[in-house]
Amino acid sequence: MIYLTCIICLIISFIITPFIKKLAFKIGATDQPNNRKVHQKIMPRLGGLAIYISFIVGILILRPEGSLLLPILLGSLVMVITGILDDIKDLPAKVKLIGQVIAAIIVVTGGIQVEYINLPFDGRLEFGIFSIPLTIIWIVGVTNAINLIDGLDGLAAGVSSIALISVSIMAIIMGNLFVASLGFILLFSTLGFLYYNFHPAKIFMGDTGALFLGYMISVLSLLGFKNVTFISLIVPIIILGVPISDTFFAIIRRFVNKQPISAPDKSHLHHCLLKVGYSHRKTVLVIYGISALFGIVAILLSKTTMWESFLVILVLMLAIEITVEKIGLIGNDYRPIMKIVKGIQNMTMKL
């Protein structure tokens, strides 16, 4: 049944996206070109609505069993409404953040929380009263990470698809069919839209899609890896390595340059790859490859011993450091940050 549902979601998303495109122009949900954007003409940006509608149809067909389904769907509805309003009206950052926090609170009160993790050598870290704010921060953080990488045709949709593949495979390995079902339904709903979104894009997913996908990926990764070991806790972070690292370095850049965290710039990973000479399409494909590598590493981590996991993480950090220095992801003032990264690497090696 899951296979048929996924195919139906793919077809629905593929069929309704052109209609969503026409709707976007009618209601003014368009993206105007400016000096920090790559596209040169007015583009419709309500494409995420096609993903959402297809996903909901898939849920109605498959009807996955789980007490957490209702809060997840209610939170997703809040995210989608927030995204639609932003695609039409360009909401202030604070208003968008309020919508994200409300969605996160809905799923937290519905029972989705990271309450503790098991540490190496039979230790255990209880989060206690911090479990709620940590869970909310995770959901809001991942949601915005997906939103921030939505800067090139097909980039956010493709990276999200790769993350969903990784999360769904990990859920199958752990025997969590509920998470796997939701992951695959969302994956095929996104792939149907990606046909129109890949370069040269005919429609953007907009905040409707970026907020919805980011929210769902954050929640599914929480459901798949809650209350587990320290190494397993790192797995969803690695799966989302591209958007999380890009967001991390964006925050560092803005801190160094004394800018607001929400301030836009043209120094994200995709901007840097374009600057060093990659074409639009190659830049997206390179980031797809990096995302797939992160996903493979995450799956390998779930099958390794603790010491092997530390070694894999060390190699991954070295690769990130080399990439940052090579393409200037932080900028000219990256050296203090690199000292911190190297310090963490040295600590890992001593372990």
Short mmCIF file of C-alpha atoms in Angstrom, two decimals:
data_model
loop_
_atom_site.label_atom_id
_atom_site.label_comp_id
_atom_site.label_asym_id
_atom_site.label_seq_id
_atom_site.Cartn_x
_atom_site.Cartn_y
_atom_site.Cartn_z
CA MET A 1 0.00 0.00 0.00
CA ILE A 2 2.87 2.37 0.80
CA TYR A 3 4.31 1.94 -2.72
CA LEU A 4 1.00 2.80 -4.40
CA THR A 5 0.49 5.78 -2.06
CA CYS A 6 3.94 7.15 -2.89
CA ILE A 7 3.26 6.90 -6.63
CA ILE A 8 -0.09 8.66 -6.18
CA CYS A 9 1.61 11.45 -4.21
CA LEU A 10 4.21 11.83 -6.96
CA ILE A 11 1.54 12.06 -9.66
CA ILE A 12 -0.68 14.49 -7.73
CA SER A 13 2.23 16.80 -6.96
CA PHE A 14 3.31 16.68 -10.61
CA ILE A 15 -0.20 17.42 -11.90
CA ILE A 16 -1.23 20.23 -9.53
CA THR A 17 2.03 22.23 -9.54
CA PRO A 18 1.19 24.05 -12.83
CA PHE A 19 -2.18 25.04 -11.32
CA ILE A 20 -0.44 26.31 -8.17
CA LYS A 21 1.81 28.35 -10.46
CA LYS A 22 -1.21 30.09 -12.00
CA LEU A 23 -2.69 30.64 -8.54
CA ALA A 24 0.56 32.23 -7.33
CA PHE A 25 0.43 34.85 -10.09
CA LYS A 26 -3.25 35.58 -9.39
CA ILE A 27 -2.79 36.22 -5.67
CA GLY A 28 0.56 37.98 -5.99
CA ALA A 29 2.71 35.26 -4.43
CA THR A 30 5.72 36.14 -6.57
CA ASP A 31 9.43 36.67 -6.01
CA GLN A 32 10.91 39.89 -7.37
CA PRO A 33 14.55 39.83 -8.58
CA ASN A 34 17.11 41.94 -6.70
CA ASN A 35 20.88 42.25 -6.25
CA ARG A 36 21.21 39.31 -3.85
CA LYS A 37 19.04 36.87 -5.83
CA VAL A 38 20.12 34.73 -8.74
CA HIS A 39 16.94 34.80 -10.84
CA GLN A 40 16.41 37.70 -13.26
CA LYS A 41 12.62 37.68 -13.70
CA ILE A 42 9.48 37.58 -11.57
CA MET A 43 8.87 34.02 -10.34
CA PRO A 44 5.83 32.38 -8.71
CA ARG A 45 6.77 31.12 -5.24
CA LEU A 46 3.84 29.15 -3.84
CA GLY A 47 5.11 25.75 -5.00
CA GLY A 48 5.26 24.33 -1.49
CA LEU A 49 1.47 24.24 -1.48
CA ALA A 50 1.59 21.47 -4.12
CA ILE A 51 3.91 19.45 -1.87
CA TYR A 52 1.62 19.98 1.12
CA ILE A 53 -1.60 19.04 -0.71
CA SER A 54 0.00 15.91 -2.14
CA PHE A 55 1.33 14.97 1.30
CA ILE A 56 -2.12 15.36 2.92
CA VAL A 57 -3.71 13.20 0.19
CA GLY A 58 -1.07 10.54 0.90
CA ILE A 59 -1.88 10.65 4.62
CA LEU A 60 -5.61 10.28 3.89
CA ILE A 61 -4.95 7.27 1.66
CA LEU A 62 -2.41 5.45 3.85
CA ARG A 63 -3.80 6.53 7.24
CA PRO A 64 -0.64 5.72 9.21
CA GLU A 65 -1.41 4.78 12.80
CA GLY A 66 0.13 6.87 15.54
CA SER A 67 -1.05 9.12 18.36
CA LEU A 68 1.41 11.79 17.24
CA LEU A 69 -0.07 12.16 13.75
CA LEU A 70 -2.67 14.78 14.72
CA PRO A 71 -0.24 17.22 16.45
CA ILE A 72 2.20 16.78 13.56
CA LEU A 73 -0.49 17.68 11.02
CA LEU A 74 -1.75 20.63 13.08
CA GLY A 75 1.80 21.98 13.39
CA SER A 76 2.35 21.54 9.66
CA LEU A 77 -0.85 23.48 8.94
CA VAL A 78 0.42 26.40 11.02
CA MET A 79 3.72 26.32 9.12
CA VAL A 80 2.00 26.22 5.72
CA ILE A 81 -0.34 29.11 6.60
CA THR A 82 2.66 31.13 7.81
CA GLY A 83 4.50 30.32 4.57
CA ILE A 84 1.55 31.25 2.35
CA LEU A 85 1.13 34.60 4.09
CA ASP A 86 4.85 35.29 3.74
CA ASP A 87 4.85 34.33 0.05
CA ILE A 88 2.06 36.84 -0.53
CA LYS A 89 2.86 39.65 1.92
CA ASP A 90 6.58 39.22 2.89
CA LEU A 91 5.99 38.92 6.63
CA PRO A 92 8.50 40.43 9.08
CA ALA A 93 11.03 37.92 10.43
CA LYS A 94 9.56 38.17 13.94
CA VAL A 95 6.07 37.24 12.70
CA LYS A 96 7.43 34.21 10.82
CA LEU A 97 9.34 33.16 13.94
CA ILE A 98 6.14 33.34 15.99
CA GLY A 99 4.42 31.01 13.52
CA GLN A 100 7.33 28.56 13.70
CA VAL A 101 7.35 28.59 17.50
CA ILE A 102 3.58 28.01 17.63
CA ALA A 103 3.94 24.99 15.32
CA ALA A 104 6.80 23.66 17.45
CA ILE A 105 4.78 24.12 20.67
CA ILE A 106 1.89 22.17 19.13
CA VAL A 107 4.01 19.08 18.49
CA VAL A 108 5.83 19.40 21.82
CA THR A 109 2.56 19.50 23.75
CA GLY A 110 1.43 16.57 21.60
CA GLY A 111 4.23 14.46 23.08
CA ILE A 112 7.26 14.94 20.84
CA GLN A 113 10.23 15.75 23.08
CA VAL A 114 13.85 14.70 23.50
CA GLU A 115 13.88 13.85 27.20
CA TYR A 116 17.32 12.27 27.61
CA ILE A 117 20.27 10.70 25.83
CA ASN A 118 22.44 7.76 26.83
CA LEU A 119 26.10 8.78 27.10
CA PRO A 120 29.19 6.61 26.53
CA PHE A 121 30.29 4.34 29.41
CA ASP A 122 26.73 3.78 30.70
CA GLY A 123 26.06 7.42 31.49
CA ARG A 124 22.77 9.21 30.96
CA LEU A 125 21.94 12.87 30.45
CA GLU A 126 18.45 13.89 31.53
CA PHE A 127 17.23 17.14 29.96
CA GLY A 128 14.43 17.63 32.48
CA ILE A 129 12.75 21.03 32.11
CA PHE A 130 15.12 21.83 29.24
CA SER A 131 13.63 19.10 27.02
CA ILE A 132 10.81 21.41 25.88
CA PRO A 133 12.94 24.47 24.92
CA LEU A 134 15.60 22.21 23.33
CA THR A 135 12.97 20.49 21.21
CA ILE A 136 11.48 23.82 20.13
CA ILE A 137 14.95 25.18 19.29
CA TRP A 138 15.67 22.07 17.19
CA ILE A 139 12.42 22.38 15.20
CA VAL A 140 12.78 26.12 14.62
CA GLY A 141 16.51 25.79 13.85
CA VAL A 142 16.13 23.04 11.24
CA THR A 143 13.12 24.81 9.70
CA ASN A 144 15.16 27.98 9.20
CA ALA A 145 18.17 25.99 7.98
CA ILE A 146 16.11 24.59 5.10
CA ASN A 147 14.71 28.05 4.45
CA LEU A 148 18.19 29.61 4.26
CA ILE A 149 19.50 27.21 1.61
CA ASP A 150 16.53 27.88 -0.65
CA GLY A 151 18.60 30.13 -2.89
CA LEU A 152 18.99 28.22 -6.17
CA ASP A 153 16.63 26.32 -8.44
CA GLY A 154 15.92 22.91 -6.96
CA LEU A 155 18.39 23.29 -4.10
CA ALA A 156 16.15 23.14 -1.02
CA ALA A 157 13.78 20.59 -2.56
CA GLY A 158 16.67 18.34 -3.60
CA VAL A 159 18.56 18.59 -0.31
CA SER A 160 15.31 17.97 1.59
CA SER A 161 14.62 14.91 -0.58
CA ILE A 162 18.06 13.48 0.19
CA ALA A 163 17.54 14.15 3.91
CA LEU A 164 14.13 12.44 3.75
CA ILE A 165 15.67 9.40 2.07
CA SER A 166 18.29 9.17 4.83
CA VAL A 167 15.77 9.66 7.65
CA SER A 168 13.38 7.10 6.14
CA ILE A 169 16.12 4.49 5.68
CA MET A 170 17.27 5.02 9.26
CA ALA A 171 13.66 4.68 10.44
CA ILE A 172 13.35 1.34 8.60
CA ILE A 173 16.63 0.15 10.17
CA MET A 174 15.27 1.06 13.62
CA GLY A 175 11.88 -0.51 12.89
CA ASN A 176 9.95 2.77 13.04
CA LEU A 177 7.42 2.28 10.24
CA PHE A 178 5.41 5.37 11.22
CA VAL A 179 8.35 7.70 10.57
CA ALA A 180 9.32 5.77 7.43
CA SER A 181 5.78 6.05 6.03
CA LEU A 182 5.57 9.80 6.59
CA GLY A 183 9.09 10.24 5.22
CA PHE A 184 8.42 8.41 1.97
CA ILE A 185 5.05 10.13 1.41
CA LEU A 186 6.71 13.51 1.83
CA LEU A 187 9.67 12.46 -0.33
CA PHE A 188 7.54 11.54 -3.35
CA SER A 189 5.37 14.62 -2.90
CA THR A 190 8.53 16.70 -3.10
CA LEU A 191 9.93 14.84 -6.11
CA GLY A 192 6.78 15.57 -8.13
CA PHE A 193 7.33 19.29 -7.49
CA LEU A 194 11.09 19.11 -8.09
CA TYR A 195 10.48 18.40 -11.79
CA TYR A 196 9.27 22.01 -12.16
CA ASN A 197 11.71 23.47 -9.64
CA PHE A 198 15.01 22.16 -11.01
CA HIS A 199 17.08 24.59 -13.09
CA PRO A 200 15.72 26.39 -15.01
CA ALA A 201 12.88 26.59 -12.48
CA LYS A 202 9.32 27.32 -13.54
CA ILE A 203 8.18 27.87 -9.94
CA PHE A 204 9.77 28.31 -6.49
CA MET A 205 8.62 26.44 -3.39
CA GLY A 206 8.67 29.73 -1.44
CA ASP A 207 8.41 29.86 2.33
CA THR A 208 5.31 27.67 2.05
CA GLY A 209 7.52 24.79 0.97
CA ALA A 210 10.71 25.64 2.87
CA LEU A 211 8.95 26.04 6.23
CA PHE A 212 6.81 22.93 5.70
CA LEU A 213 9.72 20.73 4.62
CA GLY A 214 12.03 22.05 7.33
CA TYR A 215 9.37 21.48 9.98
CA MET A 216 8.56 17.95 8.82
CA ILE A 217 12.22 16.92 8.54
CA SER A 218 12.96 18.26 12.03
CA VAL A 219 9.98 16.42 13.54
CA LEU A 220 10.64 13.14 11.71
CA SER A 221 14.29 13.18 12.76
CA LEU A 222 13.21 13.76 16.37
CA LEU A 223 10.78 10.85 16.23
CA GLY A 224 13.40 8.58 14.71
CA PHE A 225 16.23 9.37 17.13
CA LYS A 226 14.71 10.50 20.45
CA ASN A 227 15.99 9.10 23.76
CA VAL A 228 18.96 7.32 22.20
CA THR A 229 22.74 7.25 22.53
CA PHE A 230 25.06 10.23 22.20
CA ILE A 231 26.36 9.02 18.82
CA SER A 232 22.82 8.37 17.56
CA LEU A 233 21.91 11.92 18.57
CA ILE A 234 24.54 13.16 16.09
CA VAL A 235 23.02 11.10 13.26
CA PRO A 236 20.15 13.52 12.41
CA ILE A 237 22.59 16.44 12.68
CA ILE A 238 24.85 14.78 10.09
CA ILE A 239 21.89 13.90 7.85
CA LEU A 240 21.08 17.62 7.83
CA GLY A 241 24.77 18.52 7.60
CA VAL A 242 24.49 20.87 4.60
CA PRO A 243 21.66 23.15 5.83
CA ILE A 244 22.86 23.08 9.46
CA SER A 245 26.51 23.88 8.64
CA ASP A 246 25.47 26.56 6.16
CA THR A 247 23.25 28.15 8.82
CA PHE A 248 26.00 27.88 11.45
CA PHE A 249 28.55 29.69 9.28
CA ALA A 250 25.92 32.28 8.29
CA ILE A 251 25.41 33.07 11.98
CA ILE A 252 29.20 33.31 12.48
CA ARG A 253 29.52 35.66 9.50
CA ARG A 254 26.83 37.96 10.80
CA PHE A 255 28.26 37.91 14.31
CA VAL A 256 31.74 38.81 13.00
CA ASN A 257 30.29 41.55 10.78
CA LYS A 258 28.01 42.79 13.59
CA GLN A 259 24.84 42.20 11.56
CA PRO A 260 21.43 40.90 12.67
CA ILE A 261 21.09 37.11 12.40
CA SER A 262 18.18 37.53 9.99
CA ALA A 263 20.18 39.84 7.69
CA PRO A 264 20.52 38.39 4.14
CA ASP A 265 23.86 38.04 2.39
CA LYS A 266 25.47 36.36 -0.63
CA SER A 267 28.01 34.17 1.20
CA HIS A 268 26.02 30.97 1.62
CA LEU A 269 27.48 27.72 0.32
CA HIS A 270 25.72 27.98 -3.04
CA HIS A 271 26.85 31.61 -3.47
CA CYS A 272 30.45 30.63 -2.73
CA LEU A 273 30.38 27.78 -5.26
CA LEU A 274 29.00 30.15 -7.89
CA LYS A 275 31.79 32.62 -7.12
CA VAL A 276 34.53 30.02 -7.65
CA GLY A 277 33.20 29.27 -11.14
CA TYR A 278 30.57 26.55 -10.90
CA SER A 279 27.47 26.93 -13.07
CA HIS A 280 24.01 27.13 -11.52
CA ARG A 281 23.21 23.49 -12.32
CA LYS A 282 26.64 22.17 -11.25
CA THR A 283 26.46 24.07 -7.97
CA VAL A 284 23.16 22.39 -7.14
CA LEU A 285 24.47 18.96 -8.14
CA VAL A 286 27.63 19.42 -6.06
CA ILE A 287 25.54 20.27 -3.00
CA TYR A 288 23.31 17.26 -3.74
CA GLY A 289 26.46 15.14 -3.69
CA ILE A 290 27.62 16.62 -0.38
CA SER A 291 24.17 16.04 1.12
CA ALA A 292 24.18 12.43 -0.07
CA LEU A 293 27.65 11.96 1.47
CA PHE A 294 26.37 13.28 4.80
CA GLY A 295 23.44 10.88 4.60
CA ILE A 296 25.70 7.89 3.89
CA VAL A 297 28.00 8.85 6.78
CA ALA A 298 24.98 9.09 9.09
CA ILE A 299 23.82 5.61 8.12
CA LEU A 300 27.36 4.23 8.61
CA LEU A 301 27.52 5.81 12.07
CA SER A 302 24.49 3.80 13.14
CA LYS A 303 26.44 0.62 12.38
CA THR A 304 29.81 1.50 13.93
CA THR A 305 31.31 1.23 17.42
CA MET A 306 31.76 4.32 19.57
CA TRP A 307 35.46 4.75 18.70
CA GLU A 308 34.84 4.17 15.01
CA SER A 309 32.10 6.80 15.20
CA PHE A 310 34.50 9.33 16.74
CA LEU A 311 36.96 8.66 13.91
CA VAL A 312 34.27 9.16 11.25
CA ILE A 313 33.17 12.42 12.90
CA LEU A 314 36.80 13.62 13.04
CA VAL A 315 37.30 12.96 9.32
CA LEU A 316 34.02 14.75 8.58
CA MET A 317 35.11 17.81 10.60
CA LEU A 318 38.43 17.91 8.74
CA ALA A 319 36.55 17.83 5.43
CA ILE A 320 34.29 20.69 6.56
CA GLU A 321 37.32 22.73 7.67
CA ILE A 322 39.09 22.27 4.33
CA THR A 323 35.91 23.20 2.44
CA VAL A 324 35.36 26.33 4.52
CA GLU A 325 38.93 27.52 3.99
CA LYS A 326 38.87 26.65 0.29
CA ILE A 327 35.71 28.51 -0.73
CA GLY A 328 35.63 31.18 1.98
CA LEU A 329 32.31 30.21 3.52
CA ILE A 330 32.88 32.48 6.51
CA GLY A 331 34.92 35.16 4.80
CA ASN A 332 38.25 36.75 5.54
CA ASP A 333 37.76 36.52 9.30
CA TYR A 334 37.47 32.73 9.51
CA ARG A 335 40.72 32.07 11.42
CA PRO A 336 39.35 32.37 14.99
CA ILE A 337 36.57 29.98 14.09
CA MET A 338 38.98 27.51 12.54
CA LYS A 339 41.00 27.52 15.77
CA ILE A 340 37.87 26.42 17.61
CA VAL A 341 37.22 23.68 15.05
CA LYS A 342 40.81 22.45 15.30
CA GLY A 343 40.58 22.49 19.11
CA ILE A 344 37.53 20.21 18.95
CA GLN A 345 39.40 17.93 16.54
CA ASN A 346 42.36 17.67 18.94
CA MET A 347 40.04 16.80 21.83
CA THR A 348 38.42 14.08 19.71
CA MET A 349 41.80 12.61 18.80
CA LYS A 350 42.84 12.47 22.47
CA LEU A 351 39.70 10.50 23.29
#
